[in-house]
Amino acid sequence: MNKIIEARIEADPNLPVIRTVRDFTAEPAQLFRAHTDPVLFAKWVGPDATTTRIDAWDARTGGSWRYVSLVNGVEYAFHGCFHDVRPDRIVQTFTFEGEPEGVVLETMWFDDLGDGRTRLRTQSLVDSIEARDGLLRSGMEVGINEGYAKLERMLNDGTA
Amino acid sequence: MNKIIEARIEADPNLPVIRTVRDFTAEPAQLFRAHTDPVLFAKWVGPDATTTRIDAWDARTGGSWRYVSLVNGVEYAFHGCFHDVRPDRIVQTFTFEGEPEGVVLETMWFDDLGDGRTRLRTQSLVDSIEARDGLLRSGMEVGINEGYAKLERMLNDGTA
């Protein structure tokens, strides 16, 4: 039976920010690769019911990305650019193209816990408390937890 | 004698956001070009005492940029990526490389006032109130007002 590990997902009480924390039994370099290699990324990102097709991907500082998620026959497209890509931290932008005025500044940190484990921390910054609460209500926790569970399985069975 | 026009520069009281507003006697397309053409941009950006050298520039959705400002013989480098480049709005990231952990999400809107004038609105979003107040204390108003005055002269004399 699988142990269910949920990410900690918290809105900052005073800022338009959502933070998540999730530990993995893997080296930081493996987590970094799972976020920068498009073939690996497409395999784990999003809810179980989602299939992801990468349209554009250049995971380096100054590069950009676009992918399309297929859920129950409906396509949802997302795009952004990579502001900084470093082994310990990625900063990128994120827009769901169905709401093109909304932009999220996403930061991911790969913290080496020193015992073969890595703490993955993320921060999503938007420009209003309403946009923050809209993200929270969007069902993001399903995509995060199901996606990270897929990623963990891939790390465990050597496919990531 | 030149009329001094200052941009309105305001911190949001509750958000890590700084907004500026400045009207120009020019069409939105001219303002857009002055923000996307690297030769024009380098001529007006920053305080009068600054010379700007463009290192990288690809002003399209998913592109990136880097420039170096020379002030009193000292170089200051900045970089970012273009999240969205549209005639009415540009969204891009911004980091001063002397403080590499700091990232600003910048949005510029070119609002057509319908009488040959354009309202340039900007929003700078950071992830803490301290970072917002640090930007305010950085002397940004000098760069904004002297830069926009240069831009206005270029628009008036037909060089932008």
CSV table of N, CA and C in Angstrom, one decimal, chain A residues 14-17 19 60-64 79-84 86 88-89 91-95 100-105 107 109 123 125-129, chain B residues 14-17 19 60-64 79-84 86 88-89 91-95 100-105 107 109 123 125-129:
chain,number,residue,atom,x,y,z
A,14,ASN,N,-0.5,37.7,4.4
A,14,ASN,CA,-0.5,39.1,4.0
A,14,ASN,C,-0.1,39.4,2.6
A,15,LEU,N,0.4,38.4,1.9
A,15,LEU,CA,1.0,38.7,0.6
A,15,LEU,C,0.2,37.9,-0.5
A,16,PRO,N,0.3,38.3,-1.8
A,16,PRO,CA,-0.4,37.5,-2.8
A,16,PRO,C,0.5,36.4,-3.3
A,17,VAL,N,0.8,35.5,-2.3
A,17,VAL,CA,1.8,34.4,-2.5
A,17,VAL,C,1.2,33.1,-2.0
A,19,ARG,N,2.8,29.2,-1.1
A,19,ARG,CA,4.0,28.4,-1.0
A,19,ARG,C,3.7,27.0,-0.8
A,60,ARG,N,16.6,27.1,-20.0
A,60,ARG,CA,17.9,27.8,-19.6
A,60,ARG,C,17.5,29.2,-19.3
A,61,THR,N,18.4,29.9,-18.6
A,61,THR,CA,18.1,31.3,-18.3
A,61,THR,C,17.8,32.1,-19.6
A,62,GLY,N,16.7,32.7,-19.7
A,62,GLY,CA,16.3,33.4,-20.9
A,62,GLY,C,15.6,32.6,-21.9
A,63,GLY,N,15.3,31.3,-21.6
A,63,GLY,CA,14.5,30.5,-22.5
A,63,GLY,C,13.1,30.6,-22.2
A,64,SER,N,12.3,29.8,-22.9
A,64,SER,CA,10.8,29.9,-22.7
A,64,SER,C,10.2,28.5,-22.9
A,79,HIS,N,1.8,29.0,-20.9
A,79,HIS,CA,3.2,29.4,-21.4
A,79,HIS,C,3.9,30.3,-20.4
A,80,GLY,N,5.2,30.4,-20.6
A,80,GLY,CA,6.0,31.3,-19.8
A,80,GLY,C,7.4,31.4,-20.3
A,81,CYS,N,8.2,32.1,-19.5
A,81,CYS,CA,9.6,32.2,-19.8
A,81,CYS,C,10.4,31.8,-18.6
A,82,PHE,N,11.7,31.3,-18.8
A,82,PHE,CA,12.6,31.0,-17.7
A,82,PHE,C,13.5,32.2,-17.4
A,83,HIS,N,13.2,32.8,-16.3
A,83,HIS,CA,14.0,34.0,-15.9
A,83,HIS,C,15.4,33.6,-15.5
A,84,ASP,N,15.5,32.5,-14.6
A,84,ASP,CA,16.8,32.0,-14.1
A,84,ASP,C,16.7,30.5,-14.0
A,86,ARG,N,19.0,27.7,-12.5
A,86,ARG,CA,20.3,27.3,-11.7
A,86,ARG,C,20.0,26.0,-11.0
A,88,ASP,N,20.2,25.1,-8.1
A,88,ASP,CA,19.5,25.2,-6.8
A,88,ASP,C,18.2,26.0,-6.8
A,89,ARG,N,17.9,26.6,-8.0
A,89,ARG,CA,16.7,27.5,-8.0
A,89,ARG,C,16.3,27.7,-9.5
A,91,VAL,N,13.5,30.2,-11.6
A,91,VAL,CA,12.5,31.2,-11.6
A,91,VAL,C,11.9,31.3,-12.9
A,92,GLN,N,10.6,31.2,-13.0
A,92,GLN,CA,9.9,31.3,-14.3
A,92,GLN,C,8.5,31.9,-14.2
A,93,THR,N,8.0,32.4,-15.4
A,93,THR,CA,6.7,32.9,-15.4
A,93,THR,C,5.7,31.9,-15.9
A,94,PHE,N,4.4,32.1,-15.6
A,94,PHE,CA,3.4,31.1,-15.9
A,94,PHE,C,2.0,31.8,-16.2
A,95,THR,N,1.5,31.5,-17.3
A,95,THR,CA,0.1,32.0,-17.7
A,95,THR,C,-0.7,30.8,-18.2
A,100,PRO,N,-5.6,35.1,-20.1
A,100,PRO,CA,-4.3,35.6,-20.6
A,100,PRO,C,-3.8,36.8,-19.8
A,101,GLU,N,-4.6,37.5,-19.1
A,101,GLU,CA,-4.1,38.7,-18.3
A,101,GLU,C,-3.4,38.2,-17.0
A,102,GLY,N,-3.7,37.0,-16.6
A,102,GLY,CA,-3.1,36.5,-15.3
A,102,GLY,C,-1.7,36.0,-15.5
A,103,VAL,N,-0.8,36.5,-14.7
A,103,VAL,CA,0.6,36.1,-14.8
A,103,VAL,C,1.1,35.7,-13.4
A,104,VAL,N,1.7,34.5,-13.3
A,104,VAL,CA,2.3,34.1,-12.0
A,104,VAL,C,3.8,34.1,-12.1
A,105,LEU,N,4.5,34.6,-11.1
A,105,LEU,CA,6.0,34.4,-11.1
A,105,LEU,C,6.2,33.3,-10.1
A,107,THR,N,8.8,30.4,-8.4
A,107,THR,CA,10.1,30.1,-8.0
A,107,THR,C,10.1,28.7,-7.4
A,109,TRP,N,12.8,26.0,-5.4
A,109,TRP,CA,14.1,25.8,-4.8
A,109,TRP,C,14.3,24.3,-4.5
A,123,GLN,N,7.2,28.8,-4.7
A,123,GLN,CA,6.5,30.1,-4.4
A,123,GLN,C,5.8,30.6,-5.6
A,125,LEU,N,3.8,33.8,-7.0
A,125,LEU,CA,3.5,35.2,-6.7
A,125,LEU,C,2.6,35.8,-7.8
A,126,VAL,N,1.5,36.4,-7.3
A,126,VAL,CA,0.6,37.1,-8.2
A,126,VAL,C,0.4,38.6,-7.8
A,127,ASP,N,-0.4,39.3,-8.5
A,127,ASP,CA,-0.5,40.8,-8.1
A,127,ASP,C,-1.7,41.2,-7.4
A,128,SER,N,-2.5,40.2,-6.8
A,128,SER,CA,-3.6,40.6,-6.0
A,128,SER,C,-4.0,39.5,-5.1
A,129,ILE,N,-4.6,39.8,-4.0
A,129,ILE,CA,-5.1,38.7,-3.0
A,129,ILE,C,-6.2,37.9,-3.7
B,14,ASN,N,-1.0,47.9,0.5
B,14,ASN,CA,-1.1,46.6,1.0
B,14,ASN,C,-0.4,45.5,0.3
B,15,LEU,N,0.2,45.8,-0.9
B,15,LEU,CA,0.8,44.8,-1.7
B,15,LEU,C,2.2,45.1,-2.0
B,16,PRO,N,3.0,44.1,-2.3
B,16,PRO,CA,4.5,44.4,-2.7
B,16,PRO,C,4.6,44.8,-4.1
B,17,VAL,N,3.9,46.0,-4.4
B,17,VAL,CA,3.7,46.5,-5.8
B,17,VAL,C,4.0,48.0,-5.8
B,19,ARG,N,3.5,51.2,-8.6
B,19,ARG,CA,2.9,51.5,-9.9
B,19,ARG,C,3.4,52.9,-10.3
B,60,ARG,N,10.3,39.6,-27.9
B,60,ARG,CA,9.0,38.9,-28.3
B,60,ARG,C,8.7,38.0,-27.2
B,61,THR,N,7.4,37.5,-27.2
B,61,THR,CA,6.9,36.6,-26.2
B,61,THR,C,7.9,35.4,-26.1
B,62,GLY,N,8.5,35.1,-25.0
B,62,GLY,CA,9.4,34.0,-24.8
B,62,GLY,C,10.9,34.4,-25.1
B,63,GLY,N,11.1,35.7,-25.4
B,63,GLY,CA,12.5,36.1,-25.6
B,63,GLY,C,13.1,36.5,-24.3
B,64,SER,N,14.3,37.1,-24.4
B,64,SER,CA,15.0,37.5,-23.2
B,64,SER,C,15.9,38.8,-23.5
B,79,HIS,N,19.2,41.6,-16.1
B,79,HIS,CA,18.7,40.7,-17.1
B,79,HIS,C,17.3,40.2,-16.8
B,80,GLY,N,16.6,39.7,-17.8
B,80,GLY,CA,15.3,39.2,-17.6
B,80,GLY,C,14.8,38.5,-18.8
B,81,CYS,N,13.5,38.0,-18.8
B,81,CYS,CA,12.9,37.4,-20.0
B,81,CYS,C,11.6,38.1,-20.2
B,82,PHE,N,11.2,38.1,-21.5
B,82,PHE,CA,9.9,38.6,-21.9
B,82,PHE,C,8.8,37.6,-21.9
B,83,HIS,N,7.9,37.7,-20.9
B,83,HIS,CA,6.8,36.7,-20.8
B,83,HIS,C,5.8,36.9,-21.9
B,84,ASP,N,5.4,38.2,-22.1
B,84,ASP,CA,4.4,38.5,-23.1
B,84,ASP,C,4.8,39.8,-23.7
B,86,ARG,N,3.0,42.3,-26.4
B,86,ARG,CA,1.8,42.6,-27.2
B,86,ARG,C,1.8,44.1,-27.4
B,88,ASP,N,-0.3,46.3,-26.7
B,88,ASP,CA,-1.0,47.0,-25.6
B,88,ASP,C,-0.3,46.7,-24.2
B,89,ARG,N,0.6,45.7,-24.2
B,89,ARG,CA,1.1,45.3,-22.8
B,89,ARG,C,2.3,44.5,-23.0
B,91,VAL,N,4.9,42.1,-20.5
B,91,VAL,CA,5.2,41.6,-19.2
B,91,VAL,C,6.6,41.0,-19.3
B,92,GLN,N,7.4,41.4,-18.3
B,92,GLN,CA,8.8,40.9,-18.4
B,92,GLN,C,9.4,40.7,-17.0
B,93,THR,N,10.4,40.0,-16.8
B,93,THR,CA,11.1,39.9,-15.5
B,93,THR,C,12.3,40.7,-15.5
B,94,PHE,N,12.8,41.0,-14.3
B,94,PHE,CA,13.9,42.0,-14.1
B,94,PHE,C,14.7,41.6,-12.9
B,95,THR,N,16.0,41.4,-13.1
B,95,THR,CA,16.9,41.2,-11.9
B,95,THR,C,18.1,42.1,-12.1
B,100,PRO,N,21.3,39.0,-7.0
B,100,PRO,CA,20.8,38.0,-7.9
B,100,PRO,C,19.6,37.3,-7.4
B,101,GLU,N,19.3,37.3,-6.1
B,101,GLU,CA,18.1,36.6,-5.6
B,101,GLU,C,16.8,37.4,-5.8
B,102,GLY,N,17.0,38.7,-6.1
B,102,GLY,CA,15.8,39.6,-6.2
B,102,GLY,C,15.3,39.5,-7.7
B,103,VAL,N,14.0,39.3,-7.8
B,103,VAL,CA,13.3,39.2,-9.1
B,103,VAL,C,12.1,40.1,-9.1
B,104,VAL,N,11.9,40.9,-10.1
B,104,VAL,CA,10.8,41.8,-10.2
B,104,VAL,C,10.0,41.3,-11.4
B,105,LEU,N,8.7,41.2,-11.3
B,105,LEU,CA,7.8,41.0,-12.4
B,105,LEU,C,7.2,42.4,-12.9
B,107,THR,N,5.2,44.9,-15.5
B,107,THR,CA,4.2,45.0,-16.5
B,107,THR,C,4.1,46.4,-17.0
B,109,TRP,N,1.7,48.9,-19.6
B,109,TRP,CA,0.5,49.0,-20.4
B,109,TRP,C,0.6,50.3,-21.2
B,123,GLN,N,3.8,48.4,-13.6
B,123,GLN,CA,3.6,47.8,-12.3
B,123,GLN,C,4.8,46.9,-12.0
B,125,LEU,N,6.2,44.1,-9.4
B,125,LEU,CA,5.7,43.2,-8.4
B,125,LEU,C,6.9,42.4,-7.8
B,126,VAL,N,7.1,42.5,-6.5
B,126,VAL,CA,8.1,41.7,-5.8
B,126,VAL,C,7.5,40.8,-4.7
B,127,ASP,N,8.3,40.1,-4.0
B,127,ASP,CA,7.7,39.1,-3.1
B,127,ASP,C,7.7,39.4,-1.7
B,128,SER,N,8.0,40.7,-1.3
B,128,SER,CA,7.9,41.1,0.0
B,128,SER,C,7.8,42.6,0.1
B,129,ILE,N,7.2,43.1,1.2
B,129,ILE,CA,7.1,44.5,1.4
B,129,ILE,C,8.4,45.2,1.6
